[in-house]
Amino acid sequence: MRPDAPSYDVATVRAQFPALAQTVHGKRLAYLDSAATALKPQAVLNALATAYGRDMANVHRAVHELARRATEGYEAARARVARFLGVADASSVVFTRGTTEALNLVARGWATPRLREGDEILLGELEHHSNLVPWQMVAEATGARLVWVPVPVDGVVRAEDYLERLGARTKLVALTHVSNVLGTVLPVAEIARGARAVGAITVVDGAQAVPHVPVDMTALGCDFYAFGAHKLYGPTGIGVLWGRRERLDEIVPQQGGGEMISIVEREASRFKEVPHRLEAGTPHIAGALGLHAALDWYAGLDQAALHAHEARRLAEATVGVEALGGRVIGAAPGKVAALSFVMEGIHPHDLGTILDHEGVAIRGGHHCAEPLMDALDLEGTARASFGAYNDHEDVAALLRGLERARALFAPSP
Ligand code: PLP
């Protein structure tokens, strides 16, 4: 097995994550669950402490110094997200609670008022429930039909799988940028181009993509892009809906209240422009500042070296799991950072428990992707997922734990 490459200083990265300093069940922590949520670097913890401990005030309201700092910090975070997404217009960035809320906002605020009986929503079997259940709800409310794109057993998703199902009735294509189970990177740009050609919009779930692949809205050509901060080393409870300005303007606000109005009269109110009309109430101010810090921290890593480092971890874990008799689920070329597998005769939850006792944190189950599990005829999988801080020793601990599980579950002679 190859050691960590010298071009990427993983020890320096690890030293920035206080959570990694602990032991779990007396063992060195091998955190291999970043696809569920990433650990947070000190820079993000510092930003949260400053937001709550020094610059604490509400935004867009008072004129006092602390309120000025909080408002400027909140809007600077919006501008930082815009830069991360490669867009010039910061007002096209709406803060939400996370990916799920962002996708629901499009479903409720854009799709439900627009779609009609007979319209079609195209979506893949591999989608996370967050990019699936909201479209079921739209279909239920409007009479639109869900058209499913099957997922091949090898987990390779081809643009044609989507393009051949597009037609005059297709109004919306919902797809993930990166699969949380298979690690497959979807050909979003090609699919979005095809969707546009038939007059459909494209909604992209970027939850798993943002920590691993470049995300540029112009290159992707989608209409909406959703992600949360917490898989990108940022805080929980804050996320983003990016939209083309004309699409965002079409969203009917789903929440009324403070912050989103310009004039309120007894019978009716007038709303502010986007993004504020879609951010009713006091937002997660500290979260936005934490997201800003996370994006700065992440941008400080050499991106090519980081991606190569994560690919190395994925490759060595894949080889190791297969050598132990595990079946790897998902073999798309260029897959990123998530290794799903099954070990014959050992339930993924049992694997998770045995590994936990070895200090190894993985996830076992259906990964909020039940239609995918159905399609692959699996009850669930074990999933090890990788982030900037995972080193060679983490993978070695995973493989030692799997060996132990195999020994425990070996049929008695
Ligand atoms: N979409 C995918 C592909 C995910 O993996 C997840 C989280 O696991 C989500 C959506 C939900 O994201 P959030 O926690 O930001 O709502």
Short mmCIF file of C-alpha atoms and ligand atoms in Angstrom, two decimals:
data_model
loop_
_atom_site.label_atom_id
_atom_site.label_comp_id
_atom_site.label_asym_id
_atom_site.label_seq_id
_atom_site.Cartn_x
_atom_site.Cartn_y
_atom_site.Cartn_z
CA MET A 1 0.00 0.00 0.00
CA ARG A 2 1.37 3.43 -0.88
CA PRO A 3 2.02 5.90 1.92
CA ASP A 4 0.77 9.48 1.88
CA ALA A 5 2.26 11.47 -0.96
CA PRO A 6 4.77 14.13 0.05
CA SER A 7 3.08 16.71 -2.25
CA TYR A 8 0.13 16.90 0.17
CA ASP A 9 0.94 17.57 3.81
CA VAL A 10 -1.87 15.65 5.44
CA ALA A 11 -0.30 15.95 8.92
CA THR A 12 -0.56 19.75 8.74
CA VAL A 13 -4.17 19.48 7.60
CA ARG A 14 -5.02 17.02 10.39
CA ALA A 15 -3.48 19.29 13.02
CA GLN A 16 -6.15 21.89 12.19
CA PHE A 17 -9.01 19.59 13.23
CA PRO A 18 -9.42 19.46 17.03
CA ALA A 19 -11.82 16.50 16.78
CA LEU A 20 -9.00 14.34 15.45
CA ALA A 21 -7.01 14.75 18.67
CA GLN A 22 -9.39 12.44 20.57
CA THR A 23 -9.40 8.71 20.97
CA VAL A 24 -12.59 6.69 20.56
CA HIS A 25 -12.99 3.51 22.62
CA GLY A 26 -9.32 3.94 23.44
CA LYS A 27 -8.32 3.92 19.76
CA ARG A 28 -7.01 6.60 17.41
CA LEU A 29 -10.03 8.07 15.63
CA ALA A 30 -10.27 7.19 11.93
CA TYR A 31 -13.09 9.41 10.75
CA LEU A 32 -14.37 7.94 7.48
CA ASP A 33 -17.84 9.47 7.47
CA SER A 34 -17.24 12.84 5.82
CA ALA A 35 -19.98 12.20 3.27
CA ALA A 36 -22.44 12.41 6.18
CA THR A 37 -20.76 15.47 7.62
CA ALA A 38 -17.17 16.70 7.63
CA LEU A 39 -15.19 17.57 10.74
CA LYS A 40 -14.54 21.27 11.24
CA PRO A 41 -11.15 23.00 11.12
CA GLN A 42 -10.11 25.45 13.84
CA ALA A 43 -10.61 28.36 11.40
CA VAL A 44 -14.34 27.59 11.25
CA LEU A 45 -14.60 27.18 15.02
CA ASN A 46 -12.86 30.54 15.42
CA ALA A 47 -15.29 32.23 13.03
CA LEU A 48 -18.24 30.85 14.99
CA ALA A 49 -16.70 32.00 18.28
CA THR A 50 -16.15 35.50 16.89
CA ALA A 51 -19.67 35.68 15.49
CA TYR A 52 -21.23 34.69 18.80
CA GLY A 53 -18.62 36.11 21.15
CA ARG A 54 -17.81 39.48 19.62
CA ASP A 55 -19.78 40.64 16.57
CA MET A 56 -23.15 39.42 17.79
CA ALA A 57 -26.11 41.43 16.55
CA ASN A 58 -29.00 40.95 14.18
CA VAL A 59 -28.53 41.78 10.50
CA HIS A 60 -30.16 44.37 8.23
CA ARG A 61 -31.84 46.15 11.15
CA ALA A 62 -30.08 48.35 13.69
CA VAL A 63 -27.54 51.07 12.93
CA HIS A 64 -25.18 50.34 15.83
CA GLU A 65 -21.62 49.15 15.36
CA LEU A 66 -22.20 45.49 16.17
CA ALA A 67 -25.15 45.36 13.78
CA ARG A 68 -23.01 46.94 11.06
CA ARG A 69 -20.33 44.30 11.56
CA ALA A 70 -22.84 41.45 11.60
CA THR A 71 -24.59 42.72 8.45
CA GLU A 72 -21.33 43.29 6.61
CA GLY A 73 -20.08 39.87 7.65
CA TYR A 74 -23.29 38.17 6.54
CA GLU A 75 -23.30 39.87 3.13
CA ALA A 76 -19.55 39.26 2.71
CA ALA A 77 -20.29 35.57 3.23
CA ARG A 78 -22.86 35.75 0.42
CA ALA A 79 -20.30 37.36 -1.87
CA ARG A 80 -17.75 34.67 -0.90
CA VAL A 81 -20.22 31.92 -1.85
CA ALA A 82 -20.83 33.65 -5.20
CA ARG A 83 -17.09 33.63 -5.85
CA PHE A 84 -16.91 29.94 -4.90
CA LEU A 85 -19.64 29.21 -7.44
CA GLY A 86 -17.99 31.35 -10.11
CA VAL A 87 -20.82 33.87 -10.36
CA ALA A 88 -20.60 37.65 -10.29
CA ASP A 89 -24.05 38.38 -8.86
CA ALA A 90 -24.11 37.79 -5.08
CA SER A 91 -27.88 38.35 -5.02
CA SER A 92 -28.28 35.02 -6.80
CA VAL A 93 -27.13 33.31 -3.57
CA VAL A 94 -29.92 32.52 -1.09
CA PHE A 95 -29.01 31.23 2.35
CA THR A 96 -31.04 28.24 3.51
CA ARG A 97 -30.73 25.68 6.31
CA GLY A 98 -29.02 23.24 3.99
CA THR A 99 -29.33 21.32 0.76
CA THR A 100 -32.66 19.83 1.73
CA GLU A 101 -34.29 23.17 2.45
CA ALA A 102 -32.87 24.65 -0.76
CA LEU A 103 -34.33 21.83 -2.87
CA ASN A 104 -37.66 22.07 -1.09
CA LEU A 105 -37.74 25.79 -1.76
CA VAL A 106 -37.46 25.15 -5.50
CA ALA A 107 -40.03 22.36 -5.31
CA ARG A 108 -42.60 24.36 -3.34
CA GLY A 109 -41.85 27.86 -4.55
CA TRP A 110 -41.01 27.31 -8.20
CA ALA A 111 -42.33 23.94 -9.36
CA THR A 112 -45.62 23.55 -7.50
CA PRO A 113 -47.13 26.82 -8.79
CA ARG A 114 -45.97 26.09 -12.35
CA LEU A 115 -46.35 22.41 -13.13
CA ARG A 116 -49.59 20.94 -14.45
CA GLU A 117 -51.09 17.52 -14.99
CA GLY A 118 -49.20 15.72 -17.73
CA ASP A 119 -45.94 17.59 -17.15
CA GLU A 120 -42.92 15.45 -16.41
CA ILE A 121 -40.16 15.63 -13.82
CA LEU A 122 -37.10 13.61 -14.77
CA LEU A 123 -35.03 12.18 -11.95
CA GLY A 124 -32.65 9.31 -11.33
CA GLU A 125 -33.05 6.24 -9.17
CA LEU A 126 -29.78 7.13 -7.50
CA GLU A 127 -31.04 10.36 -5.94
CA HIS A 128 -30.79 11.08 -2.22
CA HIS A 129 -34.22 11.36 -0.60
CA SER A 130 -33.65 15.13 -0.36
CA ASN A 131 -33.75 15.37 -4.14
CA LEU A 132 -36.55 12.86 -4.51
CA VAL A 133 -39.24 13.27 -1.87
CA PRO A 134 -39.79 16.99 -2.69
CA TRP A 135 -40.50 16.01 -6.34
CA GLN A 136 -42.94 13.32 -5.22
CA MET A 137 -44.70 16.06 -3.29
CA VAL A 138 -44.78 18.30 -6.37
CA ALA A 139 -46.18 15.44 -8.43
CA GLU A 140 -48.84 14.79 -5.80
CA ALA A 141 -49.81 18.46 -5.66
CA THR A 142 -49.83 19.17 -9.40
CA GLY A 143 -50.58 15.91 -11.20
CA ALA A 144 -47.14 15.98 -12.85
CA ARG A 145 -45.51 12.61 -13.50
CA LEU A 146 -42.14 11.38 -12.25
CA VAL A 147 -40.03 9.83 -15.00
CA TRP A 148 -37.24 7.67 -13.60
CA VAL A 149 -33.77 7.28 -15.01
CA PRO A 150 -32.52 3.79 -14.09
CA VAL A 151 -29.07 3.35 -12.64
CA PRO A 152 -26.86 0.67 -14.19
CA VAL A 153 -25.34 -1.89 -11.81
CA ASP A 154 -21.84 -0.51 -12.43
CA GLY A 155 -23.01 2.90 -11.19
CA VAL A 156 -21.88 4.63 -14.38
CA VAL A 157 -24.37 7.35 -15.31
CA ARG A 158 -24.39 8.41 -18.96
CA ALA A 159 -25.85 11.68 -20.22
CA GLU A 160 -27.84 9.70 -22.81
CA ASP A 161 -29.72 7.95 -19.98
CA TYR A 162 -31.27 11.34 -19.26
CA LEU A 163 -31.28 12.84 -22.75
CA GLU A 164 -33.30 10.01 -24.29
CA ARG A 165 -36.07 10.54 -21.71
CA LEU A 166 -36.40 14.28 -22.32
CA GLY A 167 -39.37 15.50 -24.29
CA ALA A 168 -41.87 18.29 -24.77
CA ARG A 169 -43.57 17.36 -21.49
CA THR A 170 -40.38 17.52 -19.42
CA LYS A 171 -40.48 20.64 -17.28
CA LEU A 172 -37.78 19.87 -14.75
CA VAL A 173 -34.74 17.62 -14.41
CA ALA A 174 -33.54 16.93 -10.87
CA LEU A 175 -30.13 15.34 -10.49
CA THR A 176 -27.29 15.04 -8.09
CA HIS A 177 -23.85 16.27 -9.09
CA VAL A 178 -22.13 13.47 -7.14
CA SER A 179 -23.83 10.33 -5.79
CA ASN A 180 -23.53 9.95 -2.03
CA VAL A 181 -23.54 6.15 -2.38
CA LEU A 182 -21.65 5.43 -5.60
CA GLY A 183 -19.31 8.42 -5.74
CA THR A 184 -20.29 8.80 -9.40
CA VAL A 185 -19.85 12.30 -10.85
CA LEU A 186 -22.79 12.99 -13.15
CA PRO A 187 -22.40 14.74 -16.54
CA VAL A 188 -24.43 17.72 -15.37
CA ALA A 189 -23.43 20.17 -18.11
CA GLU A 190 -24.48 17.85 -20.93
CA ILE A 191 -27.77 16.98 -19.25
CA ALA A 192 -28.53 20.64 -18.47
CA ARG A 193 -27.88 21.54 -22.13
CA GLY A 194 -30.31 18.86 -23.25
CA ALA A 195 -32.90 19.97 -20.72
CA ARG A 196 -32.68 23.56 -21.86
CA ALA A 197 -33.18 22.49 -25.47
CA VAL A 198 -36.62 21.10 -24.58
CA GLY A 199 -37.49 24.06 -22.35
CA ALA A 200 -36.94 22.26 -19.03
CA ILE A 201 -35.02 23.59 -16.08
CA THR A 202 -32.26 21.69 -14.26
CA VAL A 203 -32.04 21.49 -10.48
CA VAL A 204 -28.76 20.13 -9.12
CA ASP A 205 -28.10 18.66 -5.70
CA GLY A 206 -24.51 19.67 -5.00
CA ALA A 207 -24.30 18.32 -1.42
CA GLN A 208 -21.61 15.74 -2.18
CA ALA A 209 -19.91 17.63 -4.99
CA VAL A 210 -18.80 20.81 -3.28
CA PRO A 211 -16.02 19.23 -1.19
CA HIS A 212 -14.60 17.20 -4.07
CA VAL A 213 -15.06 18.65 -7.56
CA PRO A 214 -14.90 22.16 -9.00
CA VAL A 215 -18.32 23.79 -9.09
CA ASP A 216 -18.75 26.54 -11.64
CA MET A 217 -22.29 27.61 -12.43
CA THR A 218 -21.46 28.86 -15.91
CA ALA A 219 -19.73 25.62 -16.85
CA LEU A 220 -22.54 23.49 -15.40
CA GLY A 221 -25.31 25.52 -17.05
CA CYS A 222 -27.97 24.50 -14.56
CA ASP A 223 -30.83 26.68 -13.28
CA PHE A 224 -30.61 25.92 -9.58
CA TYR A 225 -27.76 24.49 -7.49
CA ALA A 226 -28.15 23.50 -3.83
CA PHE A 227 -25.57 22.62 -1.20
CA GLY A 228 -25.01 22.69 2.54
CA ALA A 229 -21.98 23.98 4.42
CA HIS A 230 -21.54 21.01 6.70
CA LYS A 231 -20.05 18.55 4.22
CA LEU A 232 -17.66 21.31 3.14
CA TYR A 233 -16.03 21.65 6.58
CA GLY A 234 -18.52 24.37 7.55
CA PRO A 235 -21.25 24.58 10.20
CA THR A 236 -24.49 22.61 10.23
CA GLY A 237 -27.76 24.48 9.71
CA ILE A 238 -26.58 26.71 6.85
CA GLY A 239 -26.71 26.06 3.15
CA VAL A 240 -27.20 27.70 -0.18
CA LEU A 241 -29.63 27.83 -3.03
CA TRP A 242 -28.02 29.39 -6.07
CA GLY A 243 -30.31 30.20 -8.96
CA ARG A 244 -30.28 32.09 -12.22
CA ARG A 245 -31.65 35.46 -11.28
CA GLU A 246 -34.72 35.16 -13.50
CA ARG A 247 -35.53 31.74 -11.98
CA LEU A 248 -35.11 33.02 -8.41
CA ASP A 249 -37.43 35.92 -9.21
CA GLU A 250 -40.07 33.36 -10.19
CA ILE A 251 -39.99 31.58 -6.82
CA VAL A 252 -43.04 32.26 -4.67
CA PRO A 253 -41.76 32.87 -1.11
CA GLN A 254 -42.77 30.02 1.17
CA GLN A 255 -42.30 31.97 4.37
CA GLY A 256 -43.51 35.44 5.19
CA GLY A 257 -42.19 37.56 8.02
CA GLY A 258 -39.48 40.02 8.94
CA GLU A 259 -36.48 40.65 6.67
CA MET A 260 -38.31 39.68 3.47
CA ILE A 261 -40.75 42.59 3.12
CA SER A 262 -40.43 46.14 1.85
CA ILE A 263 -43.92 47.40 2.84
CA VAL A 264 -46.52 45.78 5.07
CA GLU A 265 -50.10 47.00 5.07
CA ARG A 266 -53.10 45.50 6.78
CA GLU A 267 -54.32 43.44 3.84
CA ALA A 268 -51.14 42.76 1.93
CA SER A 269 -47.41 43.28 1.79
CA ARG A 270 -44.78 43.95 -0.80
CA PHE A 271 -41.69 41.83 -0.78
CA LYS A 272 -38.05 42.77 -1.16
CA GLU A 273 -35.97 41.66 -4.10
CA VAL A 274 -34.15 38.32 -4.02
CA PRO A 275 -32.30 37.05 -2.11
CA HIS A 276 -33.97 38.77 0.87
CA ARG A 277 -37.54 37.89 -0.13
CA LEU A 278 -36.54 34.23 0.27
CA GLU A 279 -34.86 34.66 3.68
CA ALA A 280 -37.68 35.45 6.11
CA GLY A 281 -36.77 35.90 9.77
CA THR A 282 -33.42 36.09 11.51
CA PRO A 283 -31.00 34.02 9.43
CA HIS A 284 -28.21 31.77 10.67
CA ILE A 285 -25.74 34.67 10.84
CA ALA A 286 -22.94 32.80 12.60
CA GLY A 287 -23.48 29.92 10.19
CA ALA A 288 -22.94 32.19 7.20
CA LEU A 289 -19.71 33.49 8.76
CA GLY A 290 -18.64 29.92 9.46
CA LEU A 291 -19.36 28.99 5.85
CA HIS A 292 -17.25 31.95 4.73
CA ALA A 293 -14.38 30.70 6.90
CA ALA A 294 -14.82 27.16 5.57
CA LEU A 295 -14.63 28.36 1.96
CA ASP A 296 -11.49 30.37 2.71
CA TRP A 297 -9.95 27.42 4.53
CA TYR A 298 -10.82 25.04 1.71
CA ALA A 299 -9.51 27.41 -0.97
CA GLY A 300 -6.21 27.53 0.94
CA LEU A 301 -5.61 23.85 0.11
CA ASP A 302 -3.83 23.00 -3.13
CA GLN A 303 -6.89 21.71 -4.98
CA ALA A 304 -5.08 19.41 -7.40
CA ALA A 305 -3.04 17.88 -4.56
CA LEU A 306 -6.15 17.52 -2.40
CA HIS A 307 -8.11 15.74 -5.12
CA ALA A 308 -5.15 13.45 -5.83
CA HIS A 309 -4.81 12.75 -2.11
CA GLU A 310 -8.48 11.81 -1.75
CA ALA A 311 -8.32 9.68 -4.89
CA ARG A 312 -5.33 7.83 -3.42
CA ARG A 313 -7.24 7.09 -0.21
CA LEU A 314 -10.23 5.86 -2.21
CA ALA A 315 -8.03 3.68 -4.41
CA GLU A 316 -6.11 2.05 -1.58
CA ALA A 317 -9.31 1.42 0.39
CA THR A 318 -10.94 -0.09 -2.71
CA VAL A 319 -8.05 -2.47 -3.29
CA GLY A 320 -7.97 -3.39 0.41
CA VAL A 321 -11.72 -4.01 0.70
CA GLU A 322 -11.71 -6.20 -2.41
CA ALA A 323 -8.71 -8.14 -1.13
CA LEU A 324 -10.76 -8.93 1.98
CA GLY A 325 -13.59 -10.28 -0.16
CA GLY A 326 -15.77 -7.18 -0.04
CA ARG A 327 -17.95 -6.28 -3.03
CA VAL A 328 -17.53 -2.66 -4.03
CA ILE A 329 -20.71 -0.94 -5.23
CA GLY A 330 -20.09 1.66 -7.92
CA ALA A 331 -17.26 1.56 -10.41
CA ALA A 332 -17.67 4.79 -12.35
CA PRO A 333 -14.40 6.11 -13.74
CA GLY A 334 -13.44 9.28 -11.85
CA LYS A 335 -15.70 8.47 -8.91
CA VAL A 336 -14.94 10.54 -5.82
CA ALA A 337 -14.49 10.04 -2.13
CA ALA A 338 -17.20 7.52 -1.23
CA LEU A 339 -16.59 3.78 -1.09
CA SER A 340 -19.74 1.71 -0.69
CA PHE A 341 -19.30 -2.00 -0.21
CA VAL A 342 -20.91 -5.14 1.13
CA MET A 343 -19.23 -8.00 2.95
CA GLU A 344 -21.01 -11.29 2.36
CA GLY A 345 -22.85 -12.45 5.49
CA ILE A 346 -22.20 -9.31 7.57
CA HIS A 347 -24.92 -6.70 7.88
CA PRO A 348 -23.63 -3.13 7.26
CA HIS A 349 -24.86 -2.10 10.73
CA ASP A 350 -22.83 -4.91 12.33
CA LEU A 351 -19.81 -3.78 10.35
CA GLY A 352 -20.36 -0.23 11.58
CA THR A 353 -20.52 -1.40 15.20
CA ILE A 354 -17.42 -3.57 14.99
CA LEU A 355 -15.47 -0.80 13.28
CA ASP A 356 -16.64 1.72 15.87
CA HIS A 357 -14.97 -0.36 18.56
CA GLU A 358 -11.76 0.01 16.57
CA GLY A 359 -12.15 3.79 16.51
CA VAL A 360 -13.23 3.73 12.85
CA ALA A 361 -16.31 5.79 11.97
CA ILE A 362 -18.16 4.67 8.84
CA ARG A 363 -21.82 4.68 7.83
CA GLY A 364 -23.98 1.64 7.22
CA GLY A 365 -27.50 1.49 5.79
CA HIS A 366 -29.47 2.76 2.82
CA HIS A 367 -27.81 6.21 2.90
CA CYS A 368 -31.14 7.99 2.29
CA ALA A 369 -31.27 6.39 -1.15
CA GLU A 370 -33.85 3.62 -0.86
CA PRO A 371 -34.85 3.55 -4.56
CA LEU A 372 -31.17 3.06 -5.42
CA MET A 373 -30.86 0.20 -2.93
CA ASP A 374 -34.00 -1.33 -4.46
CA ALA A 375 -32.61 -0.97 -7.97
CA LEU A 376 -29.34 -2.63 -6.96
CA ASP A 377 -31.21 -5.25 -4.92
CA LEU A 378 -29.34 -4.35 -1.75
CA GLU A 379 -30.58 -3.97 1.78
CA GLY A 380 -27.85 -1.45 2.43
CA THR A 381 -24.13 -0.95 2.17
CA ALA A 382 -21.24 0.05 4.37
CA ARG A 383 -19.76 3.34 3.25
CA ALA A 384 -16.34 4.75 4.02
CA SER A 385 -15.97 8.31 2.81
CA PHE A 386 -12.89 10.47 2.65
CA GLY A 387 -11.98 14.06 3.33
CA ALA A 388 -8.95 16.32 3.36
CA TYR A 389 -7.72 14.91 6.69
CA ASN A 390 -7.78 11.17 5.99
CA ASP A 391 -4.38 9.56 5.90
CA HIS A 392 -2.94 6.18 5.09
CA GLU A 393 -3.35 5.07 8.72
CA ASP A 394 -7.13 5.71 8.56
CA VAL A 395 -7.42 3.28 5.66
CA ALA A 396 -5.17 0.77 7.42
CA ALA A 397 -7.44 0.98 10.51
CA LEU A 398 -10.50 0.41 8.32
CA LEU A 399 -8.96 -2.69 6.77
CA ARG A 400 -7.82 -4.06 10.14
CA GLY A 401 -11.37 -3.57 11.44
CA LEU A 402 -12.85 -5.35 8.43
CA GLU A 403 -10.47 -8.25 8.93
CA ARG A 404 -11.63 -8.48 12.51
CA ALA A 405 -15.28 -8.41 11.43
CA ARG A 406 -14.60 -11.15 8.92
CA ALA A 407 -12.98 -13.29 11.60
CA LEU A 408 -15.89 -12.71 13.98
CA PHE A 409 -18.45 -13.67 11.34
CA ALA A 410 -16.51 -16.59 9.88
CA PRO A 411 -18.61 -19.77 9.97
CA SER A 412 -17.43 -22.00 12.80
CA PRO A 413 -15.65 -25.14 11.58
N1 PLP B 1 -28.12 15.28 -1.09
C1 PLP B 1 -27.11 14.40 -0.94
C2 PLP B 1 -26.55 13.74 -2.16
C3 PLP B 1 -26.62 14.12 0.33
O1 PLP B 1 -25.63 13.24 0.48
C4 PLP B 1 -27.19 14.78 1.45
C5 PLP B 1 -26.72 14.48 2.83
O2 PLP B 1 -26.35 13.39 3.15
C6 PLP B 1 -28.22 15.68 1.24
C7 PLP B 1 -28.66 15.92 -0.04
C8 PLP B 1 -28.85 16.44 2.39
O3 PLP B 1 -28.05 17.55 2.64
P1 PLP B 1 -28.34 18.55 3.85
O4 PLP B 1 -27.88 17.83 5.07
O5 PLP B 1 -27.45 19.72 3.52
O6 PLP B 1 -29.75 18.90 3.86
#
